[in-house]
Short mmCIF file of N, CA and C in Angstrom, two decimals:
data_model
loop_
_atom_site.label_atom_id
_atom_site.label_comp_id
_atom_site.label_asym_id
_atom_site.label_seq_id
_atom_site.Cartn_x
_atom_site.Cartn_y
_atom_site.Cartn_z
N MET A 13 0.81 -1.10 -0.10
CA MET A 13 0.00 -0.07 0.06
C MET A 13 0.92 1.23 0.05
N GLU A 14 1.99 1.25 0.77
CA GLU A 14 2.80 2.46 0.73
C GLU A 14 3.58 2.55 -0.57
N SER A 15 3.61 1.70 -1.44
CA SER A 15 4.28 1.84 -2.65
C SER A 15 3.34 2.62 -3.59
N LEU A 16 2.02 2.60 -3.39
CA LEU A 16 1.20 3.48 -4.20
C LEU A 16 1.55 4.91 -4.10
N TYR A 17 1.97 5.32 -3.08
CA TYR A 17 2.15 6.79 -2.78
C TYR A 17 3.43 7.31 -3.51
N LEU A 18 4.13 6.34 -4.03
CA LEU A 18 5.13 6.54 -4.95
C LEU A 18 4.83 6.32 -6.46
N LEU A 19 4.10 5.26 -6.66
CA LEU A 19 3.76 4.75 -7.92
C LEU A 19 2.89 5.75 -8.69
N ILE A 20 1.85 6.21 -7.97
CA ILE A 20 0.84 7.03 -8.61
C ILE A 20 1.47 8.45 -9.05
N PRO A 21 2.10 9.17 -8.18
CA PRO A 21 2.79 10.56 -8.74
C PRO A 21 3.73 10.17 -9.71
N LEU A 22 4.53 9.11 -9.65
CA LEU A 22 5.47 8.71 -10.66
C LEU A 22 4.92 8.57 -12.11
N SER A 23 3.73 7.82 -11.95
CA SER A 23 2.94 7.48 -13.26
C SER A 23 2.34 8.73 -13.89
N VAL A 24 1.94 9.65 -12.98
CA VAL A 24 1.23 10.87 -13.53
C VAL A 24 2.30 11.79 -14.15
N VAL A 25 3.56 11.86 -13.54
CA VAL A 25 4.62 12.63 -14.12
C VAL A 25 5.06 12.04 -15.45
N LEU A 26 5.05 10.57 -15.54
CA LEU A 26 5.49 9.90 -16.70
C LEU A 26 4.50 10.18 -17.79
N VAL A 27 3.13 10.20 -17.57
CA VAL A 27 2.08 10.42 -18.56
C VAL A 27 2.28 11.92 -19.21
N PHE A 28 2.49 12.88 -18.22
CA PHE A 28 2.61 14.21 -18.61
C PHE A 28 4.03 14.30 -19.50
N LEU A 29 5.08 13.62 -19.15
CA LEU A 29 6.29 13.75 -19.99
C LEU A 29 6.05 13.03 -21.27
N ILE A 30 5.37 11.95 -21.38
CA ILE A 30 4.97 11.47 -22.69
C ILE A 30 4.16 12.32 -23.52
N ALA A 31 3.18 12.96 -22.89
CA ALA A 31 2.21 13.84 -23.60
C ALA A 31 3.03 15.04 -24.08
N TRP A 32 3.96 15.51 -23.34
CA TRP A 32 4.75 16.76 -23.82
C TRP A 32 5.61 16.21 -24.93
N LEU A 33 6.33 15.13 -24.86
CA LEU A 33 7.18 14.70 -25.98
C LEU A 33 6.39 14.59 -27.23
N PHE A 34 5.26 13.79 -27.18
CA PHE A 34 4.35 13.66 -28.34
C PHE A 34 3.78 14.93 -28.97
N TRP A 35 3.45 15.95 -27.97
CA TRP A 35 3.10 17.31 -28.51
C TRP A 35 4.29 18.13 -29.19
N TRP A 36 5.45 17.98 -28.54
CA TRP A 36 6.68 18.51 -29.24
C TRP A 36 7.00 17.94 -30.61
N SER A 37 6.87 16.66 -30.80
CA SER A 37 7.04 16.02 -32.08
C SER A 37 6.06 16.38 -33.17
N VAL A 38 4.77 16.62 -32.69
CA VAL A 38 3.77 16.92 -33.65
C VAL A 38 3.93 18.42 -34.05
N LYS A 39 4.48 19.33 -33.11
CA LYS A 39 4.60 20.69 -33.46
C LYS A 39 5.94 20.85 -34.36
N SER A 40 6.90 19.98 -34.15
CA SER A 40 8.23 20.15 -34.94
C SER A 40 8.04 19.48 -36.31
N GLY A 41 7.03 18.88 -36.72
CA GLY A 41 6.76 18.30 -38.02
C GLY A 41 7.36 16.83 -38.15
N GLN A 42 7.43 16.13 -37.15
CA GLN A 42 7.83 14.83 -37.26
C GLN A 42 6.90 13.96 -37.99
N PHE A 43 5.61 14.15 -37.97
CA PHE A 43 4.66 13.34 -38.57
C PHE A 43 3.99 14.02 -39.81
N ASP A 44 4.60 14.92 -40.36
CA ASP A 44 4.18 15.60 -41.54
C ASP A 44 4.07 14.77 -42.80
N ASP A 45 5.17 14.21 -43.03
CA ASP A 45 5.35 13.31 -44.24
C ASP A 45 5.73 11.79 -43.97
N LEU A 46 4.80 10.99 -43.71
CA LEU A 46 5.08 9.59 -43.37
C LEU A 46 5.52 8.76 -44.48
N GLU A 47 4.90 9.04 -45.65
CA GLU A 47 5.16 8.14 -46.89
C GLU A 47 6.36 8.55 -47.66
N GLY A 48 6.77 9.79 -47.51
CA GLY A 48 7.90 10.39 -48.36
C GLY A 48 9.19 9.76 -48.32
N PRO A 49 9.67 9.33 -47.03
CA PRO A 49 10.95 8.63 -46.87
C PRO A 49 10.92 7.24 -47.67
N GLY A 50 9.76 6.67 -47.61
CA GLY A 50 9.67 5.36 -48.25
C GLY A 50 9.70 5.40 -49.72
N PHE A 51 9.23 6.53 -50.40
CA PHE A 51 9.28 6.68 -51.81
C PHE A 51 10.58 7.25 -52.29
N ARG A 52 11.14 7.91 -51.34
CA ARG A 52 12.55 8.75 -51.73
C ARG A 52 13.62 7.72 -51.94
N VAL A 53 13.49 6.51 -51.30
CA VAL A 53 14.47 5.41 -51.44
C VAL A 53 14.42 4.97 -52.86
N LEU A 54 13.24 4.86 -53.60
CA LEU A 54 13.01 4.36 -54.87
C LEU A 54 13.47 5.39 -56.06
N MET A 55 13.39 6.70 -55.74
CA MET A 55 13.66 7.74 -56.72
C MET A 55 15.16 7.77 -57.13
N ASP A 56 15.26 7.88 -58.47
CA ASP A 56 16.70 7.96 -58.86
C ASP A 56 17.08 9.48 -58.74
N ASP A 57 18.48 9.69 -58.62
CA ASP A 57 19.13 10.93 -58.74
C ASP A 57 19.35 11.39 -60.00
N ASP A 58 18.85 12.74 -60.36
CA ASP A 58 19.13 13.28 -61.65
C ASP A 58 20.44 13.76 -61.97
N ARG A 59 21.23 14.03 -60.85
CA ARG A 59 22.58 14.55 -61.09
C ARG A 59 23.65 13.46 -61.17
N GLU A 60 24.59 13.82 -61.86
CA GLU A 60 25.82 12.93 -62.04
C GLU A 60 26.91 13.38 -61.20
N GLU A 61 27.19 12.64 -60.18
CA GLU A 61 28.20 13.22 -59.24
C GLU A 61 29.59 12.64 -59.56
N ASN A 62 29.75 11.55 -60.40
CA ASN A 62 30.99 10.91 -60.58
C ASN A 62 31.61 11.43 -61.93
N VAL A 63 31.18 12.41 -62.64
CA VAL A 63 31.84 13.02 -63.80
C VAL A 63 32.70 14.11 -63.48
N PRO A 64 34.03 13.87 -63.76
CA PRO A 64 34.99 15.03 -63.50
C PRO A 64 34.80 16.24 -64.16
N GLU A 65 35.24 17.33 -63.85
CA GLU A 65 35.28 18.60 -64.43
C GLU A 65 36.18 18.51 -65.65
N SER A 66 35.90 19.34 -66.69
CA SER A 66 36.85 19.45 -67.70
C SER A 66 38.31 19.70 -67.39
N GLY A 67 39.25 18.97 -67.90
CA GLY A 67 40.67 18.96 -67.65
C GLY A 67 41.11 18.29 -66.49
N GLU A 68 40.31 17.68 -65.78
CA GLU A 68 40.70 16.91 -64.49
C GLU A 68 40.43 15.42 -64.62
N ARG A 69 41.23 14.73 -64.12
CA ARG A 69 41.11 13.19 -64.10
C ARG A 69 41.14 12.83 -62.66
N LYS A 70 40.24 11.97 -62.30
CA LYS A 70 40.14 11.45 -60.92
C LYS A 70 40.78 10.04 -61.06
N ILE A 71 41.76 9.80 -60.21
CA ILE A 71 42.35 8.49 -59.90
C ILE A 71 41.87 7.75 -58.73
N SER A 72 41.13 6.72 -58.76
CA SER A 72 40.65 6.11 -57.58
C SER A 72 41.51 4.91 -57.16
N ARG A 73 42.00 4.76 -56.15
CA ARG A 73 42.87 3.64 -55.65
C ARG A 73 42.03 2.57 -54.79
N GLY A 74 40.78 2.51 -54.91
CA GLY A 74 39.96 1.58 -54.34
C GLY A 74 39.14 2.20 -53.21
N LYS A 75 38.32 1.28 -52.60
CA LYS A 75 37.40 1.66 -51.61
C LYS A 75 38.29 2.17 -50.33
N GLY A 76 37.94 3.32 -49.91
CA GLY A 76 38.64 3.83 -48.72
C GLY A 76 39.87 4.63 -48.83
N ALA A 77 40.37 4.65 -50.09
CA ALA A 77 41.64 5.29 -50.38
C ALA A 77 41.35 6.80 -50.85
N LYS A 78 42.24 7.64 -50.70
CA LYS A 78 42.07 8.96 -51.04
C LYS A 78 42.05 9.18 -52.46
N THR A 79 41.29 10.09 -52.96
CA THR A 79 41.19 10.35 -54.59
C THR A 79 42.21 11.41 -54.80
N GLU A 80 42.97 11.21 -55.96
CA GLU A 80 43.80 12.09 -56.35
C GLU A 80 43.40 12.80 -57.58
N THR A 81 43.47 14.16 -57.61
CA THR A 81 43.16 14.92 -58.72
C THR A 81 44.42 15.51 -59.51
N ARG A 82 44.47 15.41 -60.83
CA ARG A 82 45.48 15.83 -61.63
C ARG A 82 44.97 16.81 -62.63
#
């Protein structure tokens, strides 16, 4: 019975903490776009990142090695 004097206020504080965290996440936009990240994985990138600029050659020495520009 004496444990209820500790558990009831602790549970009320926990409920308010969870409610505040949920309210903060809704206000900060965490639930605005739930389907977007799933479709973003399937979309292709339009830009080509591996094409060197004119006059430069990139020499790759393998995975994890530094890239040398000449």
